[in-house]
Coordinates of C-alpha atoms in Angstrom, one line a residue:
M20 CA 0.0 0.0 0.0
E21 CA 1.4 3.4 -1.0
V22 CA 1.4 5.9 1.9
P23 CA 0.3 9.4 0.9
F24 CA 2.9 12.2 1.2
Y25 CA 0.8 14.1 3.7
V26 CA 0.9 11.1 6.1
W27 CA 4.7 11.0 5.8
T28 CA 4.8 14.7 6.5
L29 CA 2.5 14.6 9.6
T30 CA 4.3 11.5 11.0
I31 CA 7.8 13.2 10.7
V32 CA 6.5 16.5 12.1
G33 CA 5.0 14.5 15.1
I34 CA 8.2 12.6 15.8
V35 CA 10.3 15.8 15.6
G36 CA 7.8 17.5 17.9
L37 CA 8.1 14.8 20.5
L38 CA 11.9 15.0 20.4
L39 CA 11.8 18.8 20.8
F40 CA 9.3 18.5 23.7
D41 CA 11.5 15.9 25.4
F42 CA 14.5 18.2 25.1
F43 CA 12.9 21.5 26.2
F44 CA 10.7 20.1 29.0
H45 CA 12.9 17.3 30.4
V46 CA 16.5 17.4 29.3
R47 CA 17.5 21.0 28.8
K48 CA 17.8 21.5 32.6
A49 CA 20.2 18.8 34.0
H50 CA 18.6 16.7 36.6
T51 CA 18.3 13.1 37.7
P52 CA 14.8 11.8 36.8
T53 CA 12.8 10.0 39.5
L54 CA 11.6 6.5 39.1
R55 CA 8.0 7.8 39.0
E56 CA 8.9 10.3 36.3
S57 CA 10.6 7.6 34.2
A58 CA 7.7 5.2 34.6
I59 CA 5.1 7.7 33.6
W60 CA 6.9 8.9 30.5
S61 CA 7.9 5.4 29.4
S62 CA 4.3 4.4 29.6
I63 CA 3.2 7.5 27.6
Y64 CA 5.7 6.7 24.8
V65 CA 4.8 3.0 24.6
G66 CA 1.1 4.1 24.6
L67 CA 1.7 6.5 21.7
A68 CA 3.5 3.7 19.8
L69 CA 0.6 1.3 20.4
V70 CA -2.0 4.0 19.4
F71 CA -0.1 4.7 16.2
G72 CA 0.0 0.9 15.5
V73 CA -3.8 0.7 16.0
G74 CA -4.1 3.6 13.5
V75 CA -1.9 1.6 11.0
L76 CA -4.1 -1.4 11.6
I77 CA -7.3 0.5 10.9
F78 CA -6.3 2.6 8.0
G79 CA -3.6 0.4 6.4
G80 CA -5.2 -3.0 7.0
P81 CA -4.2 -6.2 9.0
T82 CA -1.0 -6.9 7.0
M83 CA 0.5 -3.4 7.6
G84 CA -0.7 -3.5 11.2
T85 CA 0.9 -6.9 11.9
E86 CA 4.1 -5.8 10.2
Y87 CA 4.3 -2.6 12.3
F88 CA 3.8 -4.4 15.6
A89 CA 6.3 -7.2 14.7
G90 CA 8.8 -4.5 13.7
Y91 CA 8.2 -2.4 16.7
V92 CA 8.6 -5.3 19.2
T93 CA 11.8 -6.5 17.5
E94 CA 13.3 -3.0 17.4
K95 CA 12.3 -2.3 21.0
A96 CA 13.9 -5.5 22.2
L97 CA 17.1 -4.6 20.3
S98 CA 17.0 -1.1 21.7
V99 CA 16.9 -2.5 25.3
D100 CA 19.8 -4.7 24.4
N101 CA 21.7 -1.6 23.2
L102 CA 21.1 0.0 26.6
F103 CA 23.7 -2.4 28.1
V104 CA 26.4 -0.8 25.8
F105 CA 25.2 2.7 26.6
L106 CA 25.6 1.9 30.3
I107 CA 29.1 0.6 29.8
I108 CA 30.1 3.7 27.8
M109 CA 28.7 6.1 30.4
S110 CA 30.3 4.2 33.2
T111 CA 33.7 4.3 31.3
F112 CA 33.5 8.0 30.9
K113 CA 32.0 8.5 34.4
V114 CA 29.2 10.7 33.1
P115 CA 27.5 12.6 35.9
R116 CA 24.1 11.2 36.7
A117 CA 22.2 14.5 36.0
D118 CA 23.8 14.8 32.5
Q119 CA 23.1 11.3 31.4
Q120 CA 19.7 12.3 30.0
K121 CA 21.3 14.7 27.5
V122 CA 23.7 12.0 26.4
L123 CA 20.9 9.5 25.9
L124 CA 18.7 12.0 24.0
F125 CA 21.7 12.8 21.7
G126 CA 22.1 9.0 21.2
I127 CA 18.4 8.6 20.3
V128 CA 18.4 11.6 17.8
F129 CA 21.7 10.4 16.2
A130 CA 20.3 6.8 16.0
L131 CA 17.1 8.0 14.3
I132 CA 19.1 10.1 11.8
A133 CA 21.6 7.2 11.1
R134 CA 18.9 4.6 10.8
T135 CA 16.7 6.7 8.6
G136 CA 19.6 6.9 6.2
F137 CA 20.1 3.1 6.4
I138 CA 16.4 2.6 5.8
F139 CA 16.3 4.5 2.6
L140 CA 19.6 2.9 1.5
G141 CA 18.2 -0.5 2.3
A142 CA 14.9 0.2 0.4
A143 CA 16.9 1.4 -2.7
L144 CA 19.1 -1.8 -2.6
I145 CA 16.0 -4.0 -2.2
N146 CA 14.3 -2.4 -5.2
S147 CA 17.4 -2.7 -7.3
F148 CA 18.9 -6.1 -6.2
A149 CA 16.7 -8.9 -5.0
W150 CA 19.9 -10.8 -3.9
I151 CA 20.5 -8.3 -1.1
F152 CA 18.1 -10.4 1.0
Y153 CA 20.9 -13.1 1.1
I154 CA 23.3 -10.5 2.5
F155 CA 20.8 -9.2 5.1
G156 CA 20.0 -12.8 6.2
L157 CA 23.7 -13.6 6.5
I158 CA 24.3 -10.4 8.6
L159 CA 21.6 -11.5 11.0
L160 CA 22.8 -15.1 11.3
I161 CA 26.4 -13.8 12.1
T162 CA 24.9 -11.3 14.6
A163 CA 22.9 -14.1 16.2
G164 CA 26.0 -16.2 16.6
N165 CA 27.9 -13.3 18.2
L166 CA 25.1 -12.8 20.7
L167 CA 25.5 -16.5 21.8
K168 CA 29.1 -15.9 22.9
P169 CA 29.6 -15.7 26.6
H170 CA 30.0 -12.2 28.2
A171 CA 28.2 -10.5 25.2
H172 CA 27.8 -7.4 27.4
S173 CA 31.0 -7.7 29.5
D174 CA 32.3 -4.3 30.7
D175 CA 35.8 -5.7 31.2
G176 CA 36.9 -4.2 28.0
Q177 CA 36.0 -0.9 26.4
T178 CA 33.9 -0.8 23.2
L179 CA 35.6 -0.1 19.9
M180 CA 34.1 3.4 19.7
V181 CA 35.2 4.3 23.2
R182 CA 38.8 3.3 22.4
L183 CA 38.7 5.3 19.1
A184 CA 37.2 8.3 20.7
K185 CA 39.9 8.4 23.5
R186 CA 42.7 7.8 21.0
F187 CA 41.8 10.4 18.3
L188 CA 40.0 13.0 20.4
P189 CA 42.1 13.8 23.4
A190 CA 40.1 15.8 25.9
S191 CA 40.3 17.3 29.4
E192 CA 40.0 15.0 32.4
H193 CA 37.0 16.9 33.9
Y194 CA 33.5 17.8 32.9
D195 CA 32.3 21.4 32.7
G196 CA 28.6 20.9 33.3
D197 CA 27.2 19.6 30.0
K198 CA 29.5 21.7 27.8
L199 CA 31.2 20.1 24.8
F200 CA 34.2 22.5 25.0
T201 CA 35.9 24.2 27.9
V202 CA 39.0 26.4 28.5
E203 CA 42.0 24.8 30.3
N204 CA 45.2 26.7 30.9
G205 CA 44.0 29.4 28.5
K206 CA 43.3 26.8 25.7
R207 CA 40.0 25.7 24.3
V208 CA 39.8 21.9 24.7
L209 CA 37.2 19.1 24.3
T210 CA 35.4 17.8 27.4
P211 CA 34.6 14.2 28.1
M212 CA 31.0 15.0 27.3
L213 CA 31.8 15.4 23.6
L214 CA 33.8 12.1 23.7
V215 CA 30.9 10.1 25.2
M216 CA 28.5 11.6 22.6
V217 CA 31.0 10.6 19.8
A218 CA 31.3 7.1 21.3
I219 CA 27.5 6.6 21.5
G220 CA 26.9 8.1 18.1
G221 CA 29.5 5.7 16.5
T222 CA 28.0 2.8 18.4
D223 CA 24.5 3.7 17.1
I224 CA 25.8 3.3 13.5
L225 CA 27.0 -0.2 14.3
F226 CA 23.7 -1.0 15.9
A227 CA 21.9 0.1 12.7
L228 CA 23.8 -2.6 10.7
D229 CA 21.9 -5.2 12.8
S230 CA 18.6 -3.6 13.4
I231 CA 17.7 -2.4 9.8
P232 CA 18.2 -5.8 8.2
A233 CA 16.1 -7.3 11.0
I234 CA 13.1 -5.2 10.4
F235 CA 13.4 -5.5 6.6
G236 CA 13.1 -9.2 7.2
L237 CA 9.6 -8.5 8.6
T238 CA 8.4 -5.9 6.1
Q239 CA 9.6 -4.1 3.0
N240 CA 7.2 -1.2 3.5
T241 CA 9.5 1.8 4.0
F242 CA 6.9 3.7 6.0
I243 CA 6.4 0.8 8.4
V244 CA 10.2 0.3 8.7
F245 CA 10.7 4.0 9.5
T246 CA 7.8 4.4 12.0
A247 CA 8.5 1.1 13.9
T248 CA 12.1 2.1 14.2
A249 CA 11.4 5.6 15.3
F250 CA 8.8 4.7 17.9
S251 CA 11.0 2.0 19.3
L252 CA 13.6 4.7 20.0
M253 CA 11.2 7.1 21.5
G254 CA 11.1 6.8 25.3
L255 CA 14.4 4.9 25.3
R256 CA 15.9 7.6 27.6
Q257 CA 13.2 7.2 30.2
L258 CA 13.4 3.4 29.9
F259 CA 17.1 3.6 30.7
F260 CA 16.4 5.2 34.1
L261 CA 13.4 3.0 34.7
I262 CA 15.2 -0.4 34.3
D263 CA 18.7 0.8 35.1
G264 CA 18.9 -1.5 38.1
L265 CA 17.4 -4.4 36.2
L266 CA 19.6 -4.4 33.1
D267 CA 22.0 -6.9 34.6
R268 CA 19.0 -9.1 35.6
L269 CA 18.1 -9.8 32.0
I270 CA 20.9 -12.4 31.6
Y271 CA 19.1 -14.4 28.9
L272 CA 18.1 -11.4 26.7
S273 CA 21.0 -11.9 24.4
Y274 CA 20.0 -15.6 23.9
G275 CA 16.5 -14.6 23.1
L276 CA 17.6 -11.9 20.6
A277 CA 19.9 -14.5 19.0
V278 CA 17.0 -16.8 18.4
I279 CA 14.9 -13.9 17.0
L280 CA 17.6 -12.6 14.7
G281 CA 18.5 -16.1 13.6
F282 CA 14.8 -16.8 12.9
I283 CA 14.5 -13.5 10.8
G284 CA 17.8 -14.3 9.1
V285 CA 16.4 -17.7 8.0
K286 CA 13.1 -15.9 6.9
L287 CA 15.2 -13.5 4.8
I288 CA 17.1 -16.2 3.1
L289 CA 13.9 -18.2 2.3
H290 CA 12.5 -15.0 0.8
A291 CA 15.6 -14.5 -1.2
L292 CA 15.4 -18.0 -2.5
H293 CA 11.7 -17.4 -3.4
E294 CA 12.7 -14.3 -5.4
N295 CA 16.0 -15.7 -6.6
N296 CA 17.6 -14.4 -9.8
L297 CA 21.2 -15.4 -9.2
P298 CA 22.4 -17.6 -12.1
F299 CA 24.4 -20.0 -9.9
I300 CA 21.4 -20.9 -7.8
N301 CA 18.7 -23.0 -9.5
D302 CA 19.8 -21.6 -12.9
G303 CA 18.6 -18.1 -11.9
E304 CA 15.1 -19.3 -11.3
P305 CA 13.0 -18.8 -8.1
V306 CA 13.3 -21.7 -5.7
P307 CA 10.0 -23.2 -4.4
V308 CA 10.4 -22.8 -0.7
V309 CA 8.1 -22.2 2.2
E310 CA 7.8 -18.5 3.2
I311 CA 7.2 -17.5 6.8
S312 CA 4.2 -15.2 7.3
T313 CA 4.4 -12.0 9.3
G314 CA 1.7 -13.3 11.7
L315 CA 3.9 -16.3 12.5
S316 CA 6.9 -14.0 12.9
L317 CA 5.1 -11.8 15.4
S318 CA 4.0 -14.9 17.4
V319 CA 7.6 -16.3 17.5
I320 CA 9.1 -12.9 18.5
L321 CA 6.6 -12.3 21.3
G322 CA 6.9 -15.9 22.5
V323 CA 10.7 -15.9 22.6
L324 CA 10.8 -12.5 24.4
L325 CA 8.2 -13.6 27.0
I326 CA 10.1 -16.8 27.8
T327 CA 13.5 -14.9 27.8
V328 CA 12.3 -12.2 30.2
L329 CA 10.5 -14.6 32.6
A330 CA 13.5 -16.9 32.7
S331 CA 15.8 -14.0 33.4
V332 CA 13.6 -12.4 36.1
F333 CA 13.0 -15.7 38.0
S334 CA 16.5 -17.1 37.5
P335 CA 18.5 -17.4 40.8
K336 CA 21.7 -16.7 38.7
G337 CA 20.1 -13.5 37.4
K338 CA 19.3 -12.3 40.9
A339 CA 22.8 -13.1 42.0
K340 CA 24.4 -11.4 39.0
N341 CA 22.2 -8.4 39.5
A342 CA 23.3 -8.1 43.1
V343 CA 27.0 -8.4 42.3
S344 CA 27.1 -5.9 39.4
G345 CA 24.7 -3.6 41.2
A346 CA 26.7 -3.4 44.4
K347 CA 29.9 -2.8 42.4
R348 CA 28.3 -0.1 40.3
H349 CA 26.6 1.7 43.1
A350 CA 29.8 1.7 45.2
E351 CA 31.7 3.3 42.4
E352 CA 28.9 5.8 41.8
Y353 CA 28.9 6.7 45.5
L354 CA 32.7 7.2 45.7
D355 CA 32.7 9.3 42.6
L356 CA 31.8 12.8 44.0
N357 CA 31.2 14.2 40.5
Y358 CA 28.7 11.5 39.6
E359 CA 25.9 12.8 41.9
T360 CA 26.2 15.9 44.1
D361 CA 22.7 15.9 45.6
I362 CA 23.0 14.5 49.2
A363 CA 19.5 12.8 49.0
E364 CA 20.4 11.1 45.7
R365 CA 23.8 10.0 47.1
D366 CA 22.0 8.4 50.1
K367 CA 19.7 6.5 47.8
I368 CA 22.7 5.2 45.9
F369 CA 24.3 4.1 49.2
E370 CA 21.0 2.4 50.3
K371 CA 20.8 0.5 47.0
M372 CA 24.4 -0.7 47.5
C373 CA 23.6 -1.9 51.1
A374 CA 20.5 -3.7 49.9
E375 CA 22.6 -5.5 47.2
E376 CA 25.3 -6.2 49.8
A377 CA 22.7 -7.9 52.0
E378 CA 21.5 -10.0 49.0
L379 CA 25.1 -11.1 48.4
K380 CA 25.5 -12.4 51.9
K381 CA 22.5 -14.7 51.4
L382 CA 23.8 -16.2 48.1
P383 CA 24.7 -19.9 47.9
E384 CA 28.4 -20.4 47.6
K385 CA 28.3 -21.4 43.9
Y386 CA 26.9 -17.9 43.0
K387 CA 29.6 -16.1 45.0
R388 CA 32.0 -17.1 42.2
L389 CA 30.3 -14.4 40.1
I390 CA 32.4 -11.9 42.1
R391 CA 35.5 -11.5 40.1
N392 CA 38.5 -10.0 41.9
E393 CA 36.8 -10.5 45.2
T394 CA 39.4 -8.7 47.3
E395 CA 39.2 -5.6 45.0
F396 CA 35.4 -5.8 45.2
Q397 CA 35.4 -6.0 49.0
D398 CA 37.8 -3.1 49.2
L399 CA 35.5 -1.0 47.1
I400 CA 32.5 -1.8 49.3
R401 CA 34.6 -0.9 52.4
Q402 CA 35.7 2.4 50.9
A403 CA 32.0 3.3 50.2
H404 CA 31.1 2.5 53.8
H405 CA 34.0 4.5 55.1
E406 CA 33.1 7.5 52.9
H407 CA 29.5 7.3 54.1
D408 CA 30.6 7.3 57.8
R409 CA 32.8 10.3 57.1
A410 CA 29.8 12.1 55.5
L411 CA 27.7 11.4 58.6
E412 CA 30.4 12.7 60.9
R413 CA 30.6 15.9 58.8
E414 CA 26.9 16.3 58.9
P415 CA 25.6 14.6 62.2
G416 CA 22.2 16.1 61.8
R417 CA 21.4 14.0 58.7

């Protein structure tokens, strides 16, 4: 179905309007969003995406509607997976908590621009070369294999973009609010804020190489591809703060995404065989193979995600890993005086660390092996307690 130009225009204006609203009313003034604020706005953005999908279903028909929801769910799941990498990048650069919103919004805008470019490039390639589906399918199968590797989201090493940013864009050691440039010793220099934005922007481009072939495996309708991708990115900033403490709990998400991407990769290759015109395959004639319907694809995607999330949430290993990584991260955040300057927020961070520390003491011995460099970990926890005691001594009235 051909989408009228005015529908494209209204959709793009609406999306840009939402981004501008997000910036001027939530991000422009640096602050740490509350759990309630994050939950409300995450719900609003998901609600808008669902309402838009219902509109597509009503005015575009069941095929377009099913394609939109399948694409939206897939892209949303991939976006949540991307939050792991964003968390690693911001931890590496020690981005102050209040400024993380601006970094995330920049990442969303950059991702939307980059993916829009890839979407129209992908659409042009599909229209010109039917065999591109073989390439897209292969990309997804390789990505699925990489997600099955252990420690897919390990923060032991820095991402490629982080290393490149630090190597080629030397900057000052300290932040100057949310400024991208500052003056040091009379010279204008970059700040770490610019580096983290470059790292996240570059990472977004790499993410697009996986996500765009995935959604083209579900629909070749450019309007559906664009809107499903755009709405999956909207509200990602709020979602980051809402599930920040639960990201490490989703220990099986990578496996679920591997199954989904592998499934879509196979679907793409089957479609490529059905449309085949390569002379060395079946003499350039289409191959009579079974094609997977979008309805079945949506069912598989929802089923795999449901099983993955439930298995992660109720997994004893997931709870243990969440407690270990959470206690480490919150101890580091508490000790970093630049991370959060508000006393009430610092106390909340310390309380979270103490709760996770209590959880660790209850763990069976086999799960305590998840604590790597245990001596270093215990020293970090002790330092956080010592700093908290000192803060209480300085302000006995607290």
